Short mmCIF file of C-alpha atoms in Angstrom, two decimals:
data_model
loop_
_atom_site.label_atom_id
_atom_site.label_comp_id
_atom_site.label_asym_id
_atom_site.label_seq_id
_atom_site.Cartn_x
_atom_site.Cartn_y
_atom_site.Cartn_z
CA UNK A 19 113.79 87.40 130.48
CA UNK A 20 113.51 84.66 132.63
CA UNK A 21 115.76 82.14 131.63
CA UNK A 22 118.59 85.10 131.23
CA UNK A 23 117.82 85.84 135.22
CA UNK A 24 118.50 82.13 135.70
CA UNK A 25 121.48 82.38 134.05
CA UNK A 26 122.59 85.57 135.25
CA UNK A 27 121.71 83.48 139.41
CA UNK A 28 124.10 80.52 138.09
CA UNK A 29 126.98 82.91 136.90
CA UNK A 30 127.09 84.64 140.14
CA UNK A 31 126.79 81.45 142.36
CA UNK A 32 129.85 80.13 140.22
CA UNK A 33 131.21 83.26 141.22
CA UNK A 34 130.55 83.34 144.98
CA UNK A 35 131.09 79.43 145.21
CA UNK A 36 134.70 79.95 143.23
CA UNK A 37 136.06 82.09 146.20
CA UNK A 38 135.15 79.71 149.01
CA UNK A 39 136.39 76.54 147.17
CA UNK A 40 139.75 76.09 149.03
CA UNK A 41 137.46 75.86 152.51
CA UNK A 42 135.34 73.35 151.12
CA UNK A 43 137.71 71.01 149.99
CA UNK A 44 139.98 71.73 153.46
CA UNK A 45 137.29 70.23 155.33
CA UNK A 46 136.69 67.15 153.55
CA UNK A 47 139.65 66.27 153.94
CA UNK A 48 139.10 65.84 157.30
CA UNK A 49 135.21 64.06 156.97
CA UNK A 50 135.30 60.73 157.68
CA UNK A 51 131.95 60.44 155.67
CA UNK A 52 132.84 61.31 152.43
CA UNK A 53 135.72 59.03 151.12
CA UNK A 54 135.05 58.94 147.45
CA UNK A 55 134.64 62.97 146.88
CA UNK A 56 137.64 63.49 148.98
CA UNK A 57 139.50 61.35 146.50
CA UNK A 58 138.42 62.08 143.57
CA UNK A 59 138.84 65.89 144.23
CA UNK A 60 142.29 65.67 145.53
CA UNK A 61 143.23 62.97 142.57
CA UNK A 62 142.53 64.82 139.22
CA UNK A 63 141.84 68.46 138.03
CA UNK A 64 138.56 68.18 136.70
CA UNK A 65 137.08 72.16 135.58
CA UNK A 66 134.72 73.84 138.19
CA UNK A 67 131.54 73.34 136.76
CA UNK A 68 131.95 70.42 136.47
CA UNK A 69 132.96 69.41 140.58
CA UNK A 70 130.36 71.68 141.78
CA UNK A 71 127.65 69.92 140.15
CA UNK A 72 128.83 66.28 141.88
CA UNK A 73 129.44 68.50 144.69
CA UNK A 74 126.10 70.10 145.28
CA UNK A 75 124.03 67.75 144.06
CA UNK A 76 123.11 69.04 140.78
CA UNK A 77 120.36 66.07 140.06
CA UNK A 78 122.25 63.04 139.29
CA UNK A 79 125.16 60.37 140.23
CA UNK A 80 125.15 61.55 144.20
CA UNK A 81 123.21 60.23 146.77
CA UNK A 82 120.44 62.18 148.55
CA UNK A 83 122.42 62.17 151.78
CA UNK A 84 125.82 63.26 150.70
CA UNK A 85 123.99 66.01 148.70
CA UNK A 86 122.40 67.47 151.39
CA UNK A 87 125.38 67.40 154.06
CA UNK A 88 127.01 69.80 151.38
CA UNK A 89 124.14 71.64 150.98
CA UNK A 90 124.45 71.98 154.97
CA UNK A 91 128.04 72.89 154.37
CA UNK A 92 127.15 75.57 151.88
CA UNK A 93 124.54 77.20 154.27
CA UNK A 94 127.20 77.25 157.26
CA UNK A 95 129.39 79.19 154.88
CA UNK A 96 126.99 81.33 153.61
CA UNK A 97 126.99 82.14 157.09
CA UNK A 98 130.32 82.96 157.35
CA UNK A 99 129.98 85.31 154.29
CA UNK A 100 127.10 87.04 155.82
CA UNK A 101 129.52 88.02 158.51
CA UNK A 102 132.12 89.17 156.21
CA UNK A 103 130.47 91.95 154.91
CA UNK A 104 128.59 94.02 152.27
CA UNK A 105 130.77 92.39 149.49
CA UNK A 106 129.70 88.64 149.66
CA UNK A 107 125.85 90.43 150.28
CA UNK A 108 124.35 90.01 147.25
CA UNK A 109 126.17 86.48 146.01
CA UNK A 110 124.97 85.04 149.02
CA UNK A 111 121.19 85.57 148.65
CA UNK A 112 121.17 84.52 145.23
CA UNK A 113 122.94 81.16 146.16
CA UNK A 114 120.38 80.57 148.67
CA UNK A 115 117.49 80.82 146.52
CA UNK A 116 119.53 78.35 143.46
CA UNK A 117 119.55 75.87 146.37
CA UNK A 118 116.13 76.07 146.85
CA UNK A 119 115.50 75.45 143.11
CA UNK A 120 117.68 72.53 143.27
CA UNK A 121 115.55 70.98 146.20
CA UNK A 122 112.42 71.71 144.37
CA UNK A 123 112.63 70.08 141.12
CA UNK A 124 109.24 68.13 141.26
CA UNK A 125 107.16 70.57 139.58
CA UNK A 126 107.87 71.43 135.72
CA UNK A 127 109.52 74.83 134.97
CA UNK A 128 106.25 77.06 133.75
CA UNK A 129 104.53 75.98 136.66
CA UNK A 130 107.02 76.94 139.15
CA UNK A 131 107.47 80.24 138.00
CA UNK A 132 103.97 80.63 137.98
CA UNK A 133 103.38 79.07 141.17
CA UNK A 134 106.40 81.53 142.79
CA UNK A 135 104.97 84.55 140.44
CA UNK A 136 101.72 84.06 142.45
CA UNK A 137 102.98 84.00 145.91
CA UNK A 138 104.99 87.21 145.53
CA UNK A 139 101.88 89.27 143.49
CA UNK A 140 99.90 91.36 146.20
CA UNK A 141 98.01 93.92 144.86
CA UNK A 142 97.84 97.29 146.45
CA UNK A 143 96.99 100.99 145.42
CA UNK A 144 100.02 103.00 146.19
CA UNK A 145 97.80 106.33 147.21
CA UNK A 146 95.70 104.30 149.29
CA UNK A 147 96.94 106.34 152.13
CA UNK A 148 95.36 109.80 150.17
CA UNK A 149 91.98 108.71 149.45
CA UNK A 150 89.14 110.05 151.67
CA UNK A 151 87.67 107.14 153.16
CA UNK A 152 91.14 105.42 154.05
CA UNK A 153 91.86 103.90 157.78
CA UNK A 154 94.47 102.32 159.11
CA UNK A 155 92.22 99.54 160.99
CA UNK A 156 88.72 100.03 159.44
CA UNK A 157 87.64 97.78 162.51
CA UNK A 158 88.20 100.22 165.26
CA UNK A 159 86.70 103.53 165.20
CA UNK A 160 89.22 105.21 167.27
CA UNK A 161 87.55 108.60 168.53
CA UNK A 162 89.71 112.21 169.32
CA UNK A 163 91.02 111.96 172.32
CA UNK A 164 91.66 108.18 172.65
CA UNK A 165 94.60 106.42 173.07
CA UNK A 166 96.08 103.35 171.89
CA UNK A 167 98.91 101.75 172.32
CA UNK A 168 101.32 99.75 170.02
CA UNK A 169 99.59 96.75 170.13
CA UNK A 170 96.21 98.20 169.09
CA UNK A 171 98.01 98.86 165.83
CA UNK A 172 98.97 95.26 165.30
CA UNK A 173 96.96 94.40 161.77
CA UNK A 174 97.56 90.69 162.31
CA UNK A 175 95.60 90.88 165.99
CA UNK A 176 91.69 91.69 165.84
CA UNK A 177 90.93 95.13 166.41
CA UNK A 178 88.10 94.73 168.84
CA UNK A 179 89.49 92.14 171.20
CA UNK A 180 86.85 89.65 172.70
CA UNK A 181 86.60 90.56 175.96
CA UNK A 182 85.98 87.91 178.74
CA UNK A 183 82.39 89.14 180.41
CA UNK A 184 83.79 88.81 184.46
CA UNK A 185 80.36 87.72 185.58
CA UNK A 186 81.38 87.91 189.41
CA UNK A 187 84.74 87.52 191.28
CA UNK A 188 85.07 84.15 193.57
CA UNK A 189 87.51 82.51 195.64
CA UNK A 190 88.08 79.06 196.45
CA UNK A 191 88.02 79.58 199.88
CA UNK A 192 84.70 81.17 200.08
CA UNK A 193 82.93 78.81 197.98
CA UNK A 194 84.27 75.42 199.70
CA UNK A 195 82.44 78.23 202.95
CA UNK A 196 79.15 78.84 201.18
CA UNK A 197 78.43 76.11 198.60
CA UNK A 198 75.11 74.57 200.32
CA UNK A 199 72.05 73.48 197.80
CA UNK A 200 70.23 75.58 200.35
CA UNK A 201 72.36 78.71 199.65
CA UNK A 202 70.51 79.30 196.36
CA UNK A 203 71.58 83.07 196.15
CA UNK A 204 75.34 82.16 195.96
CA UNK A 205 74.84 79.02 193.73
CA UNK A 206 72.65 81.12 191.01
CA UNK A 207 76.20 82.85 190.44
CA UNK A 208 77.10 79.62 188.91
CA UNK A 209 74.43 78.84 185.88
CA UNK A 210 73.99 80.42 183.30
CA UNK A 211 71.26 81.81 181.65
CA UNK A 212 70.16 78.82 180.49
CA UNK A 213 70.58 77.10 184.23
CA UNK A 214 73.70 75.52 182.68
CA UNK A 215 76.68 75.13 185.55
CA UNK A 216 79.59 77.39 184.45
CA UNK A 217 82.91 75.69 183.81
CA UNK A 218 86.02 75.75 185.67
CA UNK A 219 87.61 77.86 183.57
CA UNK A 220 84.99 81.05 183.83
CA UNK A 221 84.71 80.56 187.82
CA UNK A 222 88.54 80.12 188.09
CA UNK A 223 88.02 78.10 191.60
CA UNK A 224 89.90 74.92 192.01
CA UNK A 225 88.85 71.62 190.92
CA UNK A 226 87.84 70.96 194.24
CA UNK A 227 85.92 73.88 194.87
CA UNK A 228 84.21 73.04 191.25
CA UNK A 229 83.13 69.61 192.28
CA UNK A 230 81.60 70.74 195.45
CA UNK A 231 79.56 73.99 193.68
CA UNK A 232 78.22 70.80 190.79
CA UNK A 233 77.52 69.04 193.20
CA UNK A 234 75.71 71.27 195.38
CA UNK A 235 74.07 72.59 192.41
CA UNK A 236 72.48 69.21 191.25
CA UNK A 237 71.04 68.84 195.09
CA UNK A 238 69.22 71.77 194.66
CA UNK A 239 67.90 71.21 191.41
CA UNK A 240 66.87 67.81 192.23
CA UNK A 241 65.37 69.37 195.47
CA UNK A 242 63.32 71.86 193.62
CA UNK A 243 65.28 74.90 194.17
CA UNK A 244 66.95 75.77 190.99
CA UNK A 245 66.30 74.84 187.45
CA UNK A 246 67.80 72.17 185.40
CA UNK A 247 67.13 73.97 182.45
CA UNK A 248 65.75 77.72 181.46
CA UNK A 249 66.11 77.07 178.19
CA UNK A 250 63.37 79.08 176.16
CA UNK A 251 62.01 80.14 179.35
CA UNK A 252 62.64 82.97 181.63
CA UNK A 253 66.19 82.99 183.40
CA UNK A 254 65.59 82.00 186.69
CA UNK A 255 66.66 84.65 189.29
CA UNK A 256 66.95 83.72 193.27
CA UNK A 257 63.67 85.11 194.70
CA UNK A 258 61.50 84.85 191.52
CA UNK A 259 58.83 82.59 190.63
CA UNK A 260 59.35 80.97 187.62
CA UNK A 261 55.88 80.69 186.65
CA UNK A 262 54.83 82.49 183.99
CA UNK A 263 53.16 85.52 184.75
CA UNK A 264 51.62 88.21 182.73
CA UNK A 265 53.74 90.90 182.78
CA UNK A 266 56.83 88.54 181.49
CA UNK A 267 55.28 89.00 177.83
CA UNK A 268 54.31 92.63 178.01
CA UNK A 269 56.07 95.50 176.63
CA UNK A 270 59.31 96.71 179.00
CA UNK A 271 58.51 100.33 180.06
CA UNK A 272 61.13 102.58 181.88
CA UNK A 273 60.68 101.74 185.23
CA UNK A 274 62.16 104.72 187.11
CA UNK A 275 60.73 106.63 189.71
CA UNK A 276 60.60 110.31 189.59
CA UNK A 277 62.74 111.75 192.64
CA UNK A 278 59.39 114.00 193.70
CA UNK A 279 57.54 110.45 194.65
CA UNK A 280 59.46 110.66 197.91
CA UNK A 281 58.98 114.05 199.01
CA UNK A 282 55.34 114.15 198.80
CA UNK A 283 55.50 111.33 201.71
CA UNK B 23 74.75 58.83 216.44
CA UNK B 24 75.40 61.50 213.49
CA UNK B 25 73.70 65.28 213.05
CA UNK B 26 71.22 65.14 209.88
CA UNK B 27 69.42 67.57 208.58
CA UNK B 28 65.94 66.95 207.48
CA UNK B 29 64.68 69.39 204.74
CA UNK B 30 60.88 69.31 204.13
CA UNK B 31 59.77 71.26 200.76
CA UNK B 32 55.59 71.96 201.62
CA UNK B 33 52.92 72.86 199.45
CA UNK B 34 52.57 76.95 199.39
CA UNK B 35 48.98 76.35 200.78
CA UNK B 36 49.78 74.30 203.84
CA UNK B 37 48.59 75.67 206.74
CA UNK B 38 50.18 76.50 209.77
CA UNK B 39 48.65 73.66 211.87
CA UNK B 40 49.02 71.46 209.35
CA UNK B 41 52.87 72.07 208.80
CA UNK B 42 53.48 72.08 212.72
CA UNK B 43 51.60 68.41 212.64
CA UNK B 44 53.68 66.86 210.10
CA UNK B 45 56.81 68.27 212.02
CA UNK B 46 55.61 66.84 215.24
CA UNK B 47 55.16 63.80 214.06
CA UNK B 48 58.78 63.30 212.44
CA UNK B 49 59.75 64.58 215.52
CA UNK B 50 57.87 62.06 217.77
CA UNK B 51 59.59 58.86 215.49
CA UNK B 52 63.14 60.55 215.95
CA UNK B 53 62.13 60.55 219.82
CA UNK B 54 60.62 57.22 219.72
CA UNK B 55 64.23 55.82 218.34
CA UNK B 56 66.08 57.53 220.56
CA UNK B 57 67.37 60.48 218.52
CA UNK B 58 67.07 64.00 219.44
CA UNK B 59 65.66 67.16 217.86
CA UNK B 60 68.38 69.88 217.91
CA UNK B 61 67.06 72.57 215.56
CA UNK B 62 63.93 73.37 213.90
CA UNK B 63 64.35 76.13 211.42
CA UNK B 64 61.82 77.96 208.98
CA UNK B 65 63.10 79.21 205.72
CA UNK B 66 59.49 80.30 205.06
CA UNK B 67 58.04 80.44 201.35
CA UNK B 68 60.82 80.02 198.87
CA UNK B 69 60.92 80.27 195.01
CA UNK B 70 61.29 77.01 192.87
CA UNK B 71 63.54 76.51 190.18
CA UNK B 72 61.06 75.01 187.93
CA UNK B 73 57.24 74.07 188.77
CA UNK B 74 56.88 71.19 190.87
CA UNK B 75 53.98 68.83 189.33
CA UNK B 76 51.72 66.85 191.29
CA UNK B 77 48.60 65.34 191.34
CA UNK B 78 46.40 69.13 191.73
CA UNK B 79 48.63 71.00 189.36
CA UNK B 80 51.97 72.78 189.17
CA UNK B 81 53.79 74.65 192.18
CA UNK B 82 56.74 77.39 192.17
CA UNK B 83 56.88 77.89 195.84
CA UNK B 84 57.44 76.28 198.25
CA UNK B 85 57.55 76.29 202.33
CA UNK B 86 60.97 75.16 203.05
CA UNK B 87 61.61 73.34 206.60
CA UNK B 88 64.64 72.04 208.15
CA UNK B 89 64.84 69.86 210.81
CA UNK B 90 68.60 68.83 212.23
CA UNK B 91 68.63 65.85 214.34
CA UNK B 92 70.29 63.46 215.87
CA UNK B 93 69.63 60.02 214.98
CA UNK B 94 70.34 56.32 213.91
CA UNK B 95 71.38 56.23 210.32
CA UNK B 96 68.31 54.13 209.31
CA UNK B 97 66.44 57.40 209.84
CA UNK B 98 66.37 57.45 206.22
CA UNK B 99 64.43 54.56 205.88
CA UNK B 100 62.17 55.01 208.50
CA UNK B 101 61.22 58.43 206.49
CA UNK B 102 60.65 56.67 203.50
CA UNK B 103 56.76 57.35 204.53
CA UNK B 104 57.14 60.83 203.43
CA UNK B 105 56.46 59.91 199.96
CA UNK B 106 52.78 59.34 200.07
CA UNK B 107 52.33 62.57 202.05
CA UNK B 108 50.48 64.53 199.92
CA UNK B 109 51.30 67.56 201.74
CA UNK B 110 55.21 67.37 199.95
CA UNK B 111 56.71 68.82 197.78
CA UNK B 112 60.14 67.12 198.63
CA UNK B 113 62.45 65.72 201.41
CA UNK B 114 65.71 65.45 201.72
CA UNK B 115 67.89 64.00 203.83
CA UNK B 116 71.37 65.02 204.46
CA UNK B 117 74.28 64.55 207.03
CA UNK B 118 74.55 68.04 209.36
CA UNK B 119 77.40 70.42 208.00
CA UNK B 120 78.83 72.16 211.05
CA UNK B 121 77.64 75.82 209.98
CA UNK B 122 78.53 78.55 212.42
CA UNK B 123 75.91 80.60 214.10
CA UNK B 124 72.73 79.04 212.16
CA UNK B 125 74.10 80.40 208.71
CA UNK B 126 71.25 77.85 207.02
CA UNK B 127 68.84 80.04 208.35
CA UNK B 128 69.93 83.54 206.40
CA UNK B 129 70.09 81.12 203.13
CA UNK B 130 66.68 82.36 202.26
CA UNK B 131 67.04 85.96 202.86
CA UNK B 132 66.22 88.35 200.24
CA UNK B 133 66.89 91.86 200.55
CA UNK B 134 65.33 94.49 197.75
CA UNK B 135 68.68 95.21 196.35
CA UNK B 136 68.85 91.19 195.28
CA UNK B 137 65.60 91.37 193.29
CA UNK B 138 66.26 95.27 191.81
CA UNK B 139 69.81 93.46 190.45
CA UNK B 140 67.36 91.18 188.34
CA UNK B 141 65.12 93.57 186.91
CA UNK B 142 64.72 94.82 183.42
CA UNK B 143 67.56 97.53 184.17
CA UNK B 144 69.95 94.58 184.48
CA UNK B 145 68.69 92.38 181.59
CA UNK B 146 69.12 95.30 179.20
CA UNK B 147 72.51 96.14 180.37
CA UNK B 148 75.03 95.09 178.48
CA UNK B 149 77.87 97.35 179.33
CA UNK B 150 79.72 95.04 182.13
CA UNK B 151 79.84 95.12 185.48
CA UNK B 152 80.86 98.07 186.22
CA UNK B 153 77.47 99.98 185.18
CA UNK B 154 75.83 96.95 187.03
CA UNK B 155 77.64 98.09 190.50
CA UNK B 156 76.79 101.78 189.60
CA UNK B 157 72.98 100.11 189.31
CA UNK B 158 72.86 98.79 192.69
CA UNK B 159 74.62 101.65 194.50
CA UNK B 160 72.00 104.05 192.71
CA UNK B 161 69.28 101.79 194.39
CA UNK B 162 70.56 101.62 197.61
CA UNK B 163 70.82 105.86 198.23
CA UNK B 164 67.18 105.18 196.75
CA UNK B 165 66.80 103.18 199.70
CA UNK B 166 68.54 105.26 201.92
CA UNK B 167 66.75 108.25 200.56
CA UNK B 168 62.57 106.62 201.10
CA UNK B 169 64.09 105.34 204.88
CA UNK B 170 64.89 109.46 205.79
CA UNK B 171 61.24 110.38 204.68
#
């Protein structure tokens, strides 16, 4: 079954190649690179098969180089045939894939066709679409009323986009104003949780701006006033001890006060 | 002769007298070299980043001081007494920044709507700013509300 598709490929590049011959052998006349093909092409009337083969490299007796510049020539007039019309359609495709079989003659024959057998094979179930539990991106759970747009439906794009977490909005201006290792309330914007400095490209300040806030930062830790590290401890917060206290390890209860507390006051 | 500023970092416990006769006394060697006092500015008790340790235990507060003088650069070295003062925390010394209006002194301020932003509301948040802001604007017609009654 195979081996008559091959066949069938060749007979129909012979076919498709036999058309454009004339065009071929017009422009080598005219390549300077290509002396003995020009000769021996215009000298004796050897059959087609035969020419093509020294032509377009069929495996021996031509040099790499020469083979490929006609294999170049052979793609620019596939080109051309593209252009032409529905006709030269389907002779063109198939010559494009013989090429490729040409290039690729490393690998033995059963393993090629196994090799291309199992990059084509994608298994699917046709009624998908029908079956009850079926969505389009099981990783979003789009609700009624929601809307997308066309880019949500991308499949090759994550569904649930990671989201940069805007911790606070800063300018370069005002931190080269307020950077001081004394203003600990503006400089807390910059650590982390862990007391770890934030980089450039989360604070989006200039590298100037950056310097100064590190800078600033390291005064104040060395001074006392902000932590080098939280790290397993409690975040440190600007106008919190960091000592541990009781009521760090207890049980969170809802905190919030019942609007009647002011209006018995 | 440049602008420093002098920070002094006390023990929480320090009192009063005791504070104001450790400032004097940096004060009287900046006059006795010819410098001048310009500014003497509390920040009162601060909040340390981590607990200090010294010889009678661990401290996470601080009185914070700041002195701004003017003075010959080997003020630095003539402070290097400060170590053994048992009283300290830490010192620092740095070169005055030209801040308008005293804006050193509002550093340390912290309102109610600072510390609210920290509390377990905010830690448990996790749905972005925006319910954060919604957060703080709820606590400050809270504010609003307890200042009317």
């Amino acid at each position: 079954m195979k081996l008559a598709r091959f066949a069938f490929r060749s007979i129909n590049a012979n076919l498709s190649q036999e058309s454009y011959r004339f065009s071929i052998t017009r422009s080598l006349s005219t390549n300077p690179f290509s002396g003995n093909g020009n000769e021996s092409s215009q000298g004796n009337n050897e059959p087609a098969d035969e020419f093509e083969r020294r032509i377009f490299g069929g495996g021996y007796g031509n040099s790499s180089d020469s083979g490929s510049f006609f294999r170049k020539l052979d793609r620019l007039q596939n080109a051309g045939n593209m252009r032409g019309g529905p006709g030269g359609g389907g002779g063109v495709s198939l010559d494009l894939e013989d090429m490729g079989e040409s290039v690729n003659t490393t690998l033995s024959d059963g393993m090629q066709g196994k090799l291309r057998e199992a990059a084509r094979h994608f298994e699917y179930d046709s009624e998908e679409v029908d079956k009850d539990d079926y969505a389009f991106r099981p990783d979003v759970s789009f609700k009624t009323g929601m809307t997308y747009e066309p880019k949500d439906l991308d499949l090759r794009k994550p569904g649930v986009r990671k989201t940069r977490r805007v911790e606070f909005e800063v300018t370069t201006k005002k931190v080269l104003e307020d950077a001081d290792f004394r203003n600990v309330k503006f400089l807390t914007q910059f650590i982390t949780e862990a007391g770890i400095i934030i980089k450039r490209s989360m604070s989006g300040i200039s590298a100037k701006a950056q310097r100064k806030v590190a800078r600033e930062i390291k005064t104040a830790r060395a001074f006392g006033l902000m932590p080098f590290t939280t790290m397993g401890t409690k975040s440190f917060a600007f106008g919190k001890t960091m000592e541990n206290l009781d009521e760090d390890y207890q049980y969170r209860t809802y905190d919030r006060r019942e609007p009647g507390d002011f209006d018995t006051k | 002769m440049p602008l420093y500023d002098c920070m002094l970092l006390l023990k929480p416990h320090v009192r009063k007298e005791s504070l104001m006769e450790l400032v004097a006394r940096v004060g009287k060697h900046v006059y006795g070299r010819n410098g001048v006092l310009t500014d003497i500015t509390s920040f009162g008790t601060v909040q340390l980043g981590y607990g200090i340790k010294k010889l009678d235990g661990r401290y996470y507060q601080g009185q914070l001081m700041q002195m701004t003088m003017m003075s010959t650069p080997n003020i630095n070295k003539e402070l290097q007494y400060l170590n053994k003062e048992d009283r300290l925390l830490r010192w620092l010394l740095v070169k005055h920044r030209g801040m308008k209006n005293g804006k050193e002194a509002r550093y340390a301020e912290t309102s109610e709507a600072d510390l609210k932003k920290y509390g377990p509301s905010a830690i448990y948040d996790f749905e972005g700013i925006e319910e954060e802001d919604n957060d703080e604007e709820e606590y400050d017609s809270e504010d609003a509300e307890r200042k009317e009654h």
